[in-house]
Amino acid sequence: MRTIPDSPPLRYSNTTRVLHWVSAIMILSTIPIGAIMLREGLERSTQDLLFILHKNGGVIIFALVLARLAWRLVSPPPPLPASIPDWQHRAARLGHMALYAMLVVMSVSGYVRVRAGGFPVEMLDAIGAPTLVPRSEALADFAQSVHGYARFVLVALIVVHVGAALMHMVRRDGVMRRIWPPVGG
Ligand code: HEM
Ligand code: HEM
């Protein structure tokens, strides 16, 4: 019997793929920088540099998340290959939404912690952006706890996401090719 071959798997747009990989690199650097900058015994100048990279990198990640969500409305994800079971469609959608949500929680709580504590965000201060958050130690402490706890949720989601991606890579089921290479292909 003649079988009809599957149509080739569809890719995310170039813009989506570039945004995904630039964000991934930034997030995977921002997390260890955040952890290292709080270590005891660091030289003051090193710590200052890591704080500057972390705070401003976090603001750029936030801008990238907003750009990704806006672009997603213009260019929605292509349908998954027909071989992928329904529960995996739902799990992927839920996982992706949770990743976006936790990135927003991390960026906003980090920003509030810094501004409510009266500290600078160099990149935004340089362009004269309003701080938007009142000075308040209580608010700064609350935002610090949110930032500290939410990071565990974000890291857990990233581990599951990358684990699922590796599983699809091994199975060669066409899912990895939706997001790789970052451009063209
Ligand atoms: C998605 C973006 C972000 C991620 C993934 C992230 C991640 C982290 C991590 C892993 C830590 C270490 C927490 C610990 O070890 O207790 C941390 C600490 C910190 N982050 Fe972020 N961060 C992000 C955005 C931001 C932003 C936008 C700011 C400020 C503008 C910021 C300010 C801080 C500060 C001040 C700390 C130290 C908190 C403390 O004193 O305990 N972060 N962040
Ligand atoms: C910090 C790291 C990462 C974050 C936050 C992240 C986040 C996301 C998000 C939100 C999507 C959904 C895009 C959309 O539909 O709007 C996505 C798709 C995808 N990501 Fe990541 N990603 C990260 C790292 C990685 C890595 C390291 C890999 C591979 C090893 C990967 C593989 C994929 C694949 C294969 C898809 C397409 C899934 C599908 O078509 O359903 N991601 N990622």
XYZ file of N, CA, C and O and ligand atoms in Angstrom:
826
model
N 0.849 -1.197 0.000
C 0.000 0.000 0.000
C 0.888 1.251 0.000
O 1.908 1.292 0.678
N 0.499 2.244 -0.799
C 1.305 3.465 -0.877
C 0.951 4.389 0.296
O -0.233 4.593 0.580
N 1.999 4.855 1.017
C 1.696 5.782 2.128
C 2.072 7.205 1.710
O 3.018 7.410 0.944
N 1.307 8.139 2.192
C 1.603 9.539 1.865
C 2.629 10.049 2.871
O 2.409 9.939 4.086
N 3.802 10.540 2.426
C 4.812 10.993 3.398
C 4.319 12.208 4.180
O 3.551 13.014 3.644
N 4.768 12.291 5.423
C 4.453 13.478 6.256
C 4.969 14.727 5.564
O 6.044 14.707 4.969
N 4.250 15.829 5.661
C 4.793 17.079 5.111
C 5.956 17.510 6.000
O 6.000 17.165 7.186
N 6.973 18.255 5.460
C 8.137 18.612 6.282
C 7.719 19.465 7.472
O 6.790 20.265 7.357
N 8.368 19.254 8.627
C 7.961 20.000 9.816
C 8.159 21.498 9.630
O 9.121 21.928 8.993
N 7.242 22.283 10.169
C 7.319 23.739 10.004
C 8.193 24.355 11.074
O 8.308 23.816 12.159
N 8.802 25.488 10.748
C 9.666 26.177 11.705
C 8.990 27.421 12.241
O 8.137 28.012 11.594
N 9.441 27.823 13.440
C 9.125 29.167 13.925
C 9.787 30.170 12.977
O 10.791 29.851 12.320
N 9.265 31.412 12.943
C 9.847 32.436 12.060
C 11.280 32.759 12.498
O 11.652 32.503 13.647
N 12.057 33.353 11.582
C 13.430 33.766 11.932
C 13.435 34.656 13.167
O 14.273 34.491 14.055
N 12.513 35.611 13.214
C 12.464 36.560 14.346
C 12.263 35.806 15.659
O 12.973 36.041 16.639
N 11.304 34.857 15.673
C 11.043 34.088 16.898
C 12.283 33.306 17.307
O 12.646 33.253 18.485
N 12.949 32.701 16.305
C 14.110 31.864 16.632
C 15.271 32.702 17.159
O 15.908 32.333 18.131
N 15.524 33.854 16.513
C 16.610 34.722 17.007
C 16.287 35.162 18.430
O 17.134 35.074 19.337
N 15.039 35.599 18.657
C 14.667 36.064 20.003
C 14.810 34.934 21.021
O 15.286 35.141 22.141
N 14.419 33.702 20.646
C 14.525 32.562 21.570
C 15.981 32.341 21.981
O 16.306 32.208 23.155
N 16.889 32.332 20.999
C 18.267 31.958 21.332
C 19.026 33.103 22.002
O 19.844 32.850 22.888
N 18.737 34.346 21.611
C 19.375 35.466 22.318
C 18.896 35.471 23.771
O 19.694 35.594 24.713
N 17.577 35.295 23.993
C 17.056 35.263 25.374
C 17.669 34.101 26.138
O 18.054 34.253 27.306
N 17.740 32.919 25.502
C 18.249 31.737 26.220
C 19.675 32.005 26.712
O 20.001 31.743 27.872
N 20.523 32.568 25.825
C 21.917 32.838 26.223
C 21.941 33.844 27.374
O 22.658 33.672 28.364
N 21.099 34.881 27.253
C 21.107 35.902 28.309
C 20.620 35.336 29.642
O 21.168 35.628 30.702
N 19.564 34.514 29.590
C 19.012 33.962 30.841
C 20.002 32.984 31.469
O 20.242 33.019 32.678
N 20.608 32.159 30.623
C 21.548 31.165 31.155
C 22.830 31.820 31.670
O 23.609 31.191 32.372
N 23.101 33.094 31.324
C 24.234 33.801 31.947
C 23.773 34.599 33.174
O 24.499 34.691 34.164
N 22.560 35.167 33.090
C 22.076 36.024 34.183
C 21.874 35.246 35.490
O 22.136 35.773 36.570
N 21.426 33.980 35.381
C 21.170 33.185 36.595
C 22.472 32.934 37.377
O 22.550 33.289 38.562
N 23.524 32.384 36.734
C 24.763 32.204 37.522
C 25.372 33.524 37.987
O 25.915 33.584 39.096
N 25.258 34.582 37.171
C 25.807 35.882 37.607
C 25.090 36.304 38.892
O 25.715 36.759 39.854
N 23.746 36.129 38.930
C 22.948 36.489 40.116
C 23.425 35.717 41.342
O 23.519 36.262 42.447
N 23.720 34.431 41.156
C 24.143 33.611 42.301
C 25.567 33.996 42.733
O 25.839 34.136 43.924
N 26.462 34.214 41.760
C 27.873 34.491 42.098
C 28.017 35.863 42.759
O 28.784 36.033 43.708
N 27.249 36.842 42.294
C 27.432 38.212 42.799
C 27.094 38.334 44.297
O 27.481 39.297 44.938
N 26.359 37.339 44.848
C 25.982 37.397 46.267
C 26.960 36.643 47.166
O 26.791 36.597 48.374
N 27.990 36.035 46.542
C 28.949 35.249 47.339
C 29.751 36.139 48.277
O 30.148 37.242 47.906
N 30.015 35.599 49.477
C 30.884 36.287 50.440
C 32.309 36.336 49.881
O 32.714 35.428 49.154
N 33.041 37.378 50.236
C 34.475 37.408 49.945
C 34.843 37.844 48.535
O 36.004 37.768 48.157
N 33.839 38.276 47.745
C 34.154 38.772 46.396
C 34.783 40.142 46.511
O 34.431 40.914 47.404
N 35.704 40.464 45.599
C 36.243 41.828 45.583
C 35.130 42.801 45.242
O 34.272 42.490 44.416
N 35.173 43.979 45.851
C 34.106 44.947 45.670
C 33.884 45.313 44.193
O 32.754 45.342 43.696
N 35.022 45.505 43.470
C 34.889 45.932 42.072
C 34.261 44.818 41.225
O 33.440 45.071 40.336
N 34.608 43.549 41.540
C 34.022 42.417 40.801
C 32.529 42.343 41.095
O 31.703 42.149 40.195
N 32.183 42.514 42.383
C 30.777 42.417 42.761
C 29.957 43.521 42.080
O 28.870 43.268 41.554
N 30.518 44.746 42.070
C 29.816 45.858 41.424
C 29.564 45.558 39.953
O 28.468 45.786 39.435
N 30.596 45.018 39.283
C 30.470 44.719 37.858
C 29.380 43.663 37.629
O 28.533 43.795 36.739
N 29.383 42.603 38.481
C 28.384 41.539 38.317
C 26.976 42.070 38.565
O 26.030 41.715 37.861
N 26.831 42.959 39.572
C 25.515 43.559 39.836
C 25.041 44.362 38.626
O 23.875 44.287 38.230
N 25.978 45.156 38.041
C 25.605 45.970 36.877
C 25.152 45.063 35.724
O 24.110 45.284 35.104
N 25.939 43.986 35.487
C 25.579 43.058 34.400
C 24.221 42.410 34.690
O 23.380 42.284 33.807
N 24.008 42.004 35.952
C 22.777 41.288 36.301
C 21.540 42.182 36.179
O 20.550 41.810 35.552
N 21.620 43.363 36.769
C 20.437 44.248 36.770
C 20.075 44.681 35.350
O 18.921 44.591 34.939
N 21.094 45.133 34.614
C 20.814 45.637 33.267
C 20.488 44.495 32.303
O 19.611 44.641 31.449
N 21.160 43.355 32.492
C 20.829 42.163 31.693
C 19.388 41.749 31.950
O 18.659 41.390 31.026
N 18.963 41.809 33.213
C 17.585 41.439 33.570
C 16.567 42.351 32.892
O 15.515 41.882 32.438
N 16.903 43.634 32.811
C 15.986 44.574 32.147
C 15.904 44.250 30.646
O 14.810 44.272 30.054
N 17.046 43.891 30.060
C 17.038 43.536 28.624
C 16.215 42.245 28.415
O 15.433 42.144 27.467
N 16.344 41.296 29.352
C 15.551 40.052 29.236
C 14.056 40.393 29.275
O 13.260 39.864 28.500
N 13.687 41.312 30.165
C 12.279 41.712 30.270
C 11.804 42.287 28.923
O 10.726 41.927 28.421
N 12.628 43.177 28.323
C 12.256 43.771 27.032
C 12.121 42.670 25.971
O 11.192 42.704 25.143
N 13.025 41.673 26.030
C 12.960 40.579 25.047
C 11.678 39.753 25.241
O 11.064 39.317 24.271
N 11.281 39.540 26.509
C 10.052 38.768 26.770
C 8.847 39.520 26.193
O 7.998 38.924 25.517
N 8.788 40.835 26.418
C 7.664 41.615 25.880
C 7.663 41.553 24.350
O 6.603 41.384 23.728
N 8.874 41.676 23.757
C 8.971 41.619 22.293
C 8.506 40.247 21.792
O 7.772 40.147 20.802
N 8.895 39.186 22.512
C 8.506 37.834 22.084
C 7.004 37.642 22.166
O 6.396 37.048 21.269
N 6.395 38.131 23.266
C 4.954 37.936 23.422
C 4.191 38.730 22.360
O 3.217 38.244 21.783
N 4.666 39.966 22.073
C 4.004 40.788 21.054
C 4.156 40.129 19.684
O 3.181 40.004 18.923
N 5.376 39.653 19.384
C 5.627 39.022 18.082
C 4.843 37.721 17.923
O 4.415 37.341 16.835
N 4.618 37.034 19.067
C 3.864 35.773 19.055
C 2.427 35.988 18.566
O 1.818 35.118 17.956
N 1.885 37.214 18.877
C 0.521 37.520 18.423
C 0.507 37.692 16.897
O -0.444 37.314 16.221
N 1.600 38.301 16.372
C 1.701 38.526 14.924
C 2.026 37.209 14.220
O 1.478 36.902 13.165
N 2.926 36.428 14.824
C 3.416 35.206 14.185
C 3.265 34.044 15.167
O 4.197 33.702 15.893
N 2.068 33.416 15.222
C 1.823 32.347 16.211
C 2.681 31.112 15.910
O 3.145 30.947 14.774
N 2.884 30.238 16.948
C 3.693 29.038 16.732
C 3.095 28.178 15.617
O 1.874 28.051 15.529
N 3.949 27.576 14.766
C 3.435 26.662 13.741
C 2.887 25.398 14.399
O 3.281 25.086 15.527
N 1.979 24.662 13.713
C 1.451 23.427 14.325
C 2.572 22.417 14.565
O 3.526 22.349 13.784
N 2.443 21.656 15.664
C 3.450 20.624 15.964
C 3.302 19.468 14.970
O 2.220 19.283 14.392
N 4.378 18.668 14.751
C 4.247 17.507 13.854
C 3.100 16.613 14.317
O 2.852 16.475 15.526
N 2.409 15.986 13.357
C 1.220 15.177 13.670
C 1.549 14.006 14.591
O 0.680 13.520 15.316
N 2.831 13.577 14.605
C 3.216 12.421 15.430
C 3.238 12.748 16.927
O 3.304 11.841 17.754
N 3.204 14.019 17.292
C 3.306 14.402 18.710
C 1.935 14.250 19.375
O 0.962 14.863 18.933
N 1.843 13.430 20.446
C 0.532 13.205 21.080
C -0.047 14.487 21.687
O 0.698 15.409 22.026
N -1.372 14.448 21.813
C -2.115 15.617 22.308
C -1.631 16.134 23.662
O -1.517 17.326 23.875
N -1.343 15.177 24.585
C -0.941 15.612 25.928
C 0.366 16.402 25.864
O 0.590 17.328 26.634
N 1.230 16.060 24.889
C 2.495 16.803 24.772
C 2.260 18.206 24.210
O 2.957 19.143 24.558
N 1.253 18.353 23.329
C 0.872 19.693 22.846
C 0.513 20.567 24.031
O 0.980 21.686 24.176
N -0.368 19.987 24.885
C -0.863 20.769 26.026
C 0.265 21.069 27.009
O 0.401 22.185 27.496
N 1.108 20.037 27.269
C 2.214 20.227 28.216
C 3.178 21.293 27.694
O 3.658 22.148 28.458
N 3.444 21.277 26.375
C 4.383 22.256 25.801
C 3.816 23.664 25.939
O 4.514 24.595 26.360
N 2.514 23.802 25.622
C 1.894 25.143 25.694
C 1.934 25.664 27.126
O 2.305 26.803 27.380
N 1.580 24.792 28.061
C 1.569 25.172 29.477
C 2.984 25.538 29.948
O 3.191 26.547 30.623
N 3.950 24.707 29.561
C 5.351 24.939 29.952
C 5.861 26.267 29.403
O 6.521 27.035 30.115
N 5.540 26.552 28.140
C 6.017 27.806 27.534
C 5.388 29.022 28.214
O 6.069 30.009 28.482
N 4.076 28.909 28.499
C 3.409 30.044 29.172
C 4.003 30.254 30.576
O 4.204 31.382 31.022
N 4.291 29.130 31.262
C 4.875 29.233 32.611
C 6.262 29.869 32.535
O 6.633 30.686 33.391
N 7.039 29.530 31.499
C 8.371 30.138 31.337
C 8.231 31.648 31.148
O 8.919 32.436 31.815
N 7.327 32.065 30.262
C 7.133 33.508 30.051
C 6.715 34.177 31.366
O 7.228 35.235 31.727
N 5.762 33.538 32.067
C 5.240 34.146 33.309
C 6.363 34.295 34.343
O 6.516 35.356 34.977
N 7.192 33.249 34.489
C 8.257 33.323 35.500
C 9.339 34.327 35.115
O 9.952 34.948 35.986
N 9.556 34.520 33.821
C 10.537 35.531 33.401
C 10.030 36.923 33.749
O 10.790 37.800 34.167
N 8.704 37.123 33.613
C 8.120 38.419 33.990
C 8.237 38.600 35.509
O 8.674 39.647 36.000
N 7.890 37.552 36.274
C 7.967 37.640 37.740
C 9.400 37.959 38.174
O 9.636 38.835 39.019
N 10.374 37.279 37.581
C 11.780 37.513 37.963
C 12.216 38.935 37.623
O 12.842 39.614 38.437
N 11.884 39.400 36.419
C 12.337 40.737 36.012
C 11.675 41.807 36.879
O 12.348 42.727 37.360
N 10.356 41.678 37.079
C 9.645 42.719 37.818
C 10.076 42.719 39.289
O 10.352 43.780 39.866
N 10.194 41.522 39.900
C 10.576 41.498 41.316
C 11.998 42.021 41.512
O 12.280 42.736 42.480
N 12.897 41.690 40.571
C 14.277 42.206 40.661
C 14.274 43.725 40.567
O 14.937 44.422 41.357
N 13.496 44.232 39.621
C 13.432 45.682 39.415
C 12.872 46.388 40.660
O 13.420 47.379 41.134
N 11.782 45.830 41.204
C 11.150 46.452 42.371
C 12.103 46.401 43.568
O 12.243 47.379 44.310
N 12.788 45.263 43.738
C 13.731 45.138 44.859
C 14.792 46.251 44.794
O 15.121 46.871 45.795
N 15.305 46.484 43.586
C 16.376 47.464 43.412
C 15.848 48.897 43.588
O 16.417 49.693 44.339
N 14.750 49.203 42.937
C 14.222 50.574 42.993
C 13.680 50.937 44.376
O 13.939 52.023 44.881
N 12.940 49.974 44.985
C 12.378 50.263 46.313
C 13.510 50.412 47.333
O 13.384 51.132 48.326
N 14.640 49.752 47.078
C 15.799 49.885 47.966
C 16.611 51.146 47.681
O 17.587 51.415 48.381
N 16.253 51.873 46.624
C 16.933 53.131 46.311
C 18.216 52.969 45.502
O 19.066 53.853 45.501
N 18.355 51.828 44.801
C 19.584 51.572 44.041
C 19.403 51.922 42.562
O 18.277 51.970 42.073
N 20.524 52.116 41.857
C 20.402 52.482 40.439
C 20.161 51.291 39.501
O 20.486 50.156 39.848
N 19.567 51.572 38.354
C 19.586 50.636 37.217
C 20.232 51.461 36.102
O 19.577 52.272 35.443
N 21.543 51.295 35.971
C 22.393 52.226 35.234
C 21.872 52.561 33.838
O 21.818 53.729 33.453
N 21.479 51.533 33.096
C 21.044 51.732 31.712
C 19.810 52.635 31.644
O 19.723 53.535 30.807
N 18.865 52.395 32.552
C 17.626 53.184 32.540
C 17.883 54.591 33.076
O 17.305 55.569 32.590
N 18.755 54.712 34.086
C 19.077 56.031 34.633
C 19.765 56.891 33.568
O 19.541 58.098 33.494
N 20.595 56.244 32.738
C 21.329 56.992 31.711
C 20.380 57.648 30.715
O 20.695 58.704 30.165
N 19.216 57.038 30.481
C 18.274 57.639 29.522
C 17.175 58.417 30.249
O 16.191 58.836 29.644
N 17.330 58.573 31.573
C 16.389 59.384 32.351
C 15.015 58.752 32.510
O 14.014 59.460 32.682
N 14.930 57.399 32.478
C 13.631 56.718 32.634
C 13.119 56.901 34.062
O 13.920 56.881 35.009
N 11.795 57.078 34.246
C 11.256 57.206 35.609
C 11.403 55.889 36.376
O 11.350 54.817 35.772
N 11.582 55.974 37.721
C 11.815 54.732 38.485
C 10.533 53.909 38.672
O 10.595 52.697 38.808
N 9.368 54.582 38.728
C 8.042 53.934 38.806
C 7.739 53.258 40.144
O 6.609 52.845 40.372
N 8.722 53.073 41.014
C 8.526 52.345 42.281
C 8.917 53.257 43.438
O 9.996 53.861 43.406
N 8.047 53.374 44.480
C 8.409 54.234 45.606
C 9.521 53.618 46.462
O 9.679 52.396 46.482
N 10.287 54.456 47.188
C 11.281 53.931 48.135
C 10.544 53.294 49.293
O 9.661 53.912 49.878
N 10.849 52.043 49.625
C 10.213 51.383 50.763
C 11.000 50.126 51.103
O 11.153 49.225 50.258
N 11.504 50.061 52.337
C 12.288 48.886 52.739
C 11.408 47.638 52.764
O 11.847 46.548 52.387
N 10.131 47.810 53.215
C 9.232 46.654 53.302
C 8.988 46.080 51.904
O 9.026 44.851 51.698
N 8.743 46.984 50.938
C 8.507 46.535 49.561
C 9.773 45.875 48.993
O 9.703 44.831 48.324
N 10.929 46.479 49.292
C 12.199 45.921 48.800
C 12.406 44.510 49.360
O 12.798 43.594 48.625
N 12.099 44.317 50.661
C 12.274 42.995 51.275
C 11.336 41.969 50.657
O 11.717 40.820 50.392
N 10.068 42.409 50.427
C 9.083 41.503 49.844
C 9.539 41.074 48.441
O 9.549 39.882 48.104
N 9.949 42.064 47.639
C 10.372 41.767 46.261
C 11.606 40.865 46.263
O 11.738 39.969 45.425
N 12.480 41.065 47.243
C 13.686 40.228 47.348
C 13.306 38.762 47.599
O 13.878 37.849 47.004
N 12.292 38.556 48.496
C 11.863 37.168 48.755
C 11.242 36.564 47.509
O 11.506 35.399 47.169
N 10.383 37.346 46.818
C 9.750 36.814 45.598
C 10.847 36.406 44.606
O 10.835 35.306 44.046
N 11.836 37.308 44.418
C 12.930 37.047 43.476
C 13.690 35.775 43.875
O 13.997 34.942 43.032
N 13.945 35.637 45.166
C 14.699 34.481 45.674
C 13.954 33.169 45.496
O 14.543 32.176 45.087
N 12.630 33.147 45.779
C 11.865 31.894 45.644
C 11.553 31.584 44.180
O 11.637 30.435 43.747
N 11.182 32.619 43.427
C 10.750 32.395 42.037
C 11.879 31.810 41.192
O 11.631 31.099 40.225
N 13.122 32.093 41.605
C 14.231 31.580 40.788
C 14.236 30.055 40.767
O 14.582 29.425 39.784
N 13.795 29.408 41.893
C 13.763 27.947 41.912
C 12.744 27.418 40.891
O 12.969 26.425 40.217
N 11.601 28.117 40.824
C 10.553 27.687 39.880
C 11.073 27.851 38.449
O 10.931 26.946 37.611
N 11.709 29.019 38.178
C 12.229 29.261 36.825
C 13.268 28.209 36.445
O 13.208 27.626 35.357
N 14.205 27.947 37.369
C 15.267 26.973 37.049
C 14.648 25.588 36.806
O 15.014 24.892 35.849
N 13.642 25.215 37.614
C 12.998 23.902 37.428
C 12.329 23.843 36.044
O 12.450 22.833 35.322
N 11.650 24.923 35.652
C 10.989 24.938 34.338
C 12.013 24.821 33.204
O 11.778 24.133 32.214
N 13.153 25.522 33.385
C 14.181 25.478 32.333
C 14.744 24.053 32.216
O 14.941 23.538 31.114
N 14.963 23.400 33.377
C 15.500 22.030 33.353
C 14.532 21.101 32.596
O 14.940 20.320 31.719
N 13.227 21.223 32.898
C 12.242 20.368 32.214
C 12.214 20.700 30.719
O 12.206 19.802 29.855
N 12.237 22.012 30.396
C 12.186 22.455 28.995
C 13.375 21.911 28.197
O 13.203 21.342 27.115
N 14.575 22.059 28.750
C 15.768 21.612 28.032
C 15.772 20.073 27.974
O 16.130 19.483 26.951
N 15.313 19.433 29.064
C 15.208 17.963 29.075
C 14.284 17.483 27.959
O 14.617 16.555 27.212
N 13.124 18.149 27.825
C 12.169 17.758 26.773
C 12.795 17.984 25.401
O 12.664 17.143 24.497
N 13.520 19.109 25.250
C 14.150 19.410 23.956
C 15.179 18.313 23.606
O 15.234 17.847 22.470
N 15.956 17.896 24.624
C 16.969 16.854 24.367
C 16.291 15.535 23.966
O 16.750 14.836 23.061
N 15.160 15.240 24.630
C 14.422 14.018 24.290
C 13.970 14.070 22.818
O 14.129 13.106 22.066
N 13.457 15.249 22.404
C 13.023 15.380 21.001
C 14.209 15.285 20.042
O 14.079 14.766 18.937
N 15.376 15.785 20.512
C 16.576 15.726 19.668
C 16.958 14.261 19.424
O 17.257 13.861 18.309
N 16.935 13.468 20.520
C 17.296 12.046 20.406
C 16.296 11.314 19.506
O 16.660 10.517 18.648
N 15.005 11.641 19.686
C 13.980 10.961 18.884
C 13.932 11.434 17.447
O 13.252 10.831 16.620
N 14.563 12.551 17.171
C 14.578 13.136 15.819
C 13.167 13.236 15.254
O 12.897 12.825 14.122
N 12.244 13.777 16.072
C 10.842 13.823 15.650
C 10.439 15.163 15.017
O 9.269 15.424 14.800
N 11.437 16.026 14.753
C 11.146 17.279 14.036
C 10.887 18.471 14.945
O 10.779 19.595 14.459
N 10.769 18.254 16.276
C 10.460 19.378 17.169
C 11.647 20.330 17.288
O 11.491 21.546 17.224
N 12.867 19.776 17.423
C 14.057 20.629 17.594
C 14.277 21.512 16.366
O 14.688 22.669 16.489
N 13.941 20.960 15.191
C 14.141 21.728 13.950
C 13.204 22.916 13.849
O 13.339 23.750 12.970
N 12.178 22.974 14.710
C 11.253 24.118 14.695
C 11.938 25.384 15.217
O 11.581 26.495 14.848
N 12.927 25.196 16.095
C 13.545 26.352 16.761
C 15.031 26.470 16.398
O 15.685 27.464 16.722
N 15.588 25.477 15.710
C 17.009 25.446 15.345
C 17.140 25.223 13.857
O 16.401 24.413 13.333
N 18.041 25.932 13.162
C 19.022 26.913 13.633
C 18.374 28.271 13.958
O 17.229 28.524 13.559
N 19.119 29.145 14.651
C 18.556 30.437 15.054
C 18.064 31.283 13.877
O 17.121 32.032 14.016
N 18.735 31.172 12.721
C 18.215 31.842 11.512
C 18.376 30.912 10.313
O 19.260 30.066 10.293
N 17.526 31.116 9.317
C 17.602 30.353 8.067
C 17.256 28.891 8.273
O 16.442 28.560 9.122
N 17.930 28.009 7.519
C 17.676 26.576 7.650
C 16.617 26.100 6.677
O 15.975 26.859 6.017
C 14.720 37.080 34.133
C 15.479 37.923 34.769
C 16.248 37.607 36.026
C 16.718 36.413 36.500
C 16.609 35.032 35.860
C 17.357 36.691 37.780
C 17.963 35.734 38.593
C 18.544 35.997 39.818
C 19.193 35.021 40.666
C 19.340 33.530 40.329
C 19.625 35.648 41.780
C 20.354 35.019 42.967
C 19.400 34.828 44.093
C 20.058 34.191 45.289
O 21.042 33.466 45.128
O 19.537 34.414 46.404
C 19.270 37.046 41.663
C 19.527 38.011 42.603
C 19.291 39.353 42.409
N 18.733 39.943 41.287
Fe 18.004 38.999 39.683
N 17.262 38.038 38.035
C 16.599 38.634 36.992
C 16.305 39.961 36.827
C 16.711 40.971 37.679
C 16.488 42.381 37.486
C 15.758 42.988 36.287
C 17.034 43.025 38.553
C 17.092 44.491 38.857
C 16.924 45.472 38.006
C 17.593 42.012 39.417
C 18.219 42.260 40.628
C 18.699 41.315 41.493
C 19.247 41.620 42.812
C 19.391 43.003 43.438
C 19.599 40.393 43.384
C 20.181 40.182 44.778
C 19.021 39.889 45.697
C 19.462 39.764 47.133
O 20.013 40.729 47.647
O 19.202 38.678 47.716
N 17.391 40.771 38.863
N 18.608 37.217 40.454
C 16.747 29.854 29.437
C 16.544 29.032 28.528
C 15.297 28.892 27.688
C 14.061 29.472 27.780
C 13.575 30.466 28.820
C 13.256 28.960 26.681
C 11.930 29.316 26.410
C 11.172 28.855 25.354
C 9.831 29.258 25.046
C 9.007 30.245 25.864
C 9.455 28.592 23.923
C 8.091 28.701 23.223
C 8.145 29.705 22.118
C 6.742 30.149 21.769
O 5.939 29.313 21.331
O 6.454 31.346 21.981
C 10.542 27.742 23.521
C 10.532 26.875 22.438
C 11.484 25.907 22.244
N 12.689 25.793 22.910
Fe 13.364 26.927 24.419
N 14.011 28.064 25.964
C 15.262 28.004 26.547
C 16.322 27.222 26.155
C 16.223 26.216 25.239
C 17.283 25.245 24.952
C 18.682 25.264 25.596
C 16.758 24.391 24.014
C 17.394 23.195 23.366
C 18.351 22.466 23.837
C 15.413 24.815 23.692
C 14.572 24.204 22.807
C 13.340 24.664 22.428
C 12.509 24.030 21.415
C 12.827 22.741 20.648
C 11.348 24.813 21.287
C 10.159 24.567 20.343
C 9.130 23.766 21.108
C 7.843 23.592 20.315
O 7.845 23.771 19.117
O 6.830 23.279 20.929
N 15.125 25.933 24.473
N 11.592 27.919 24.417
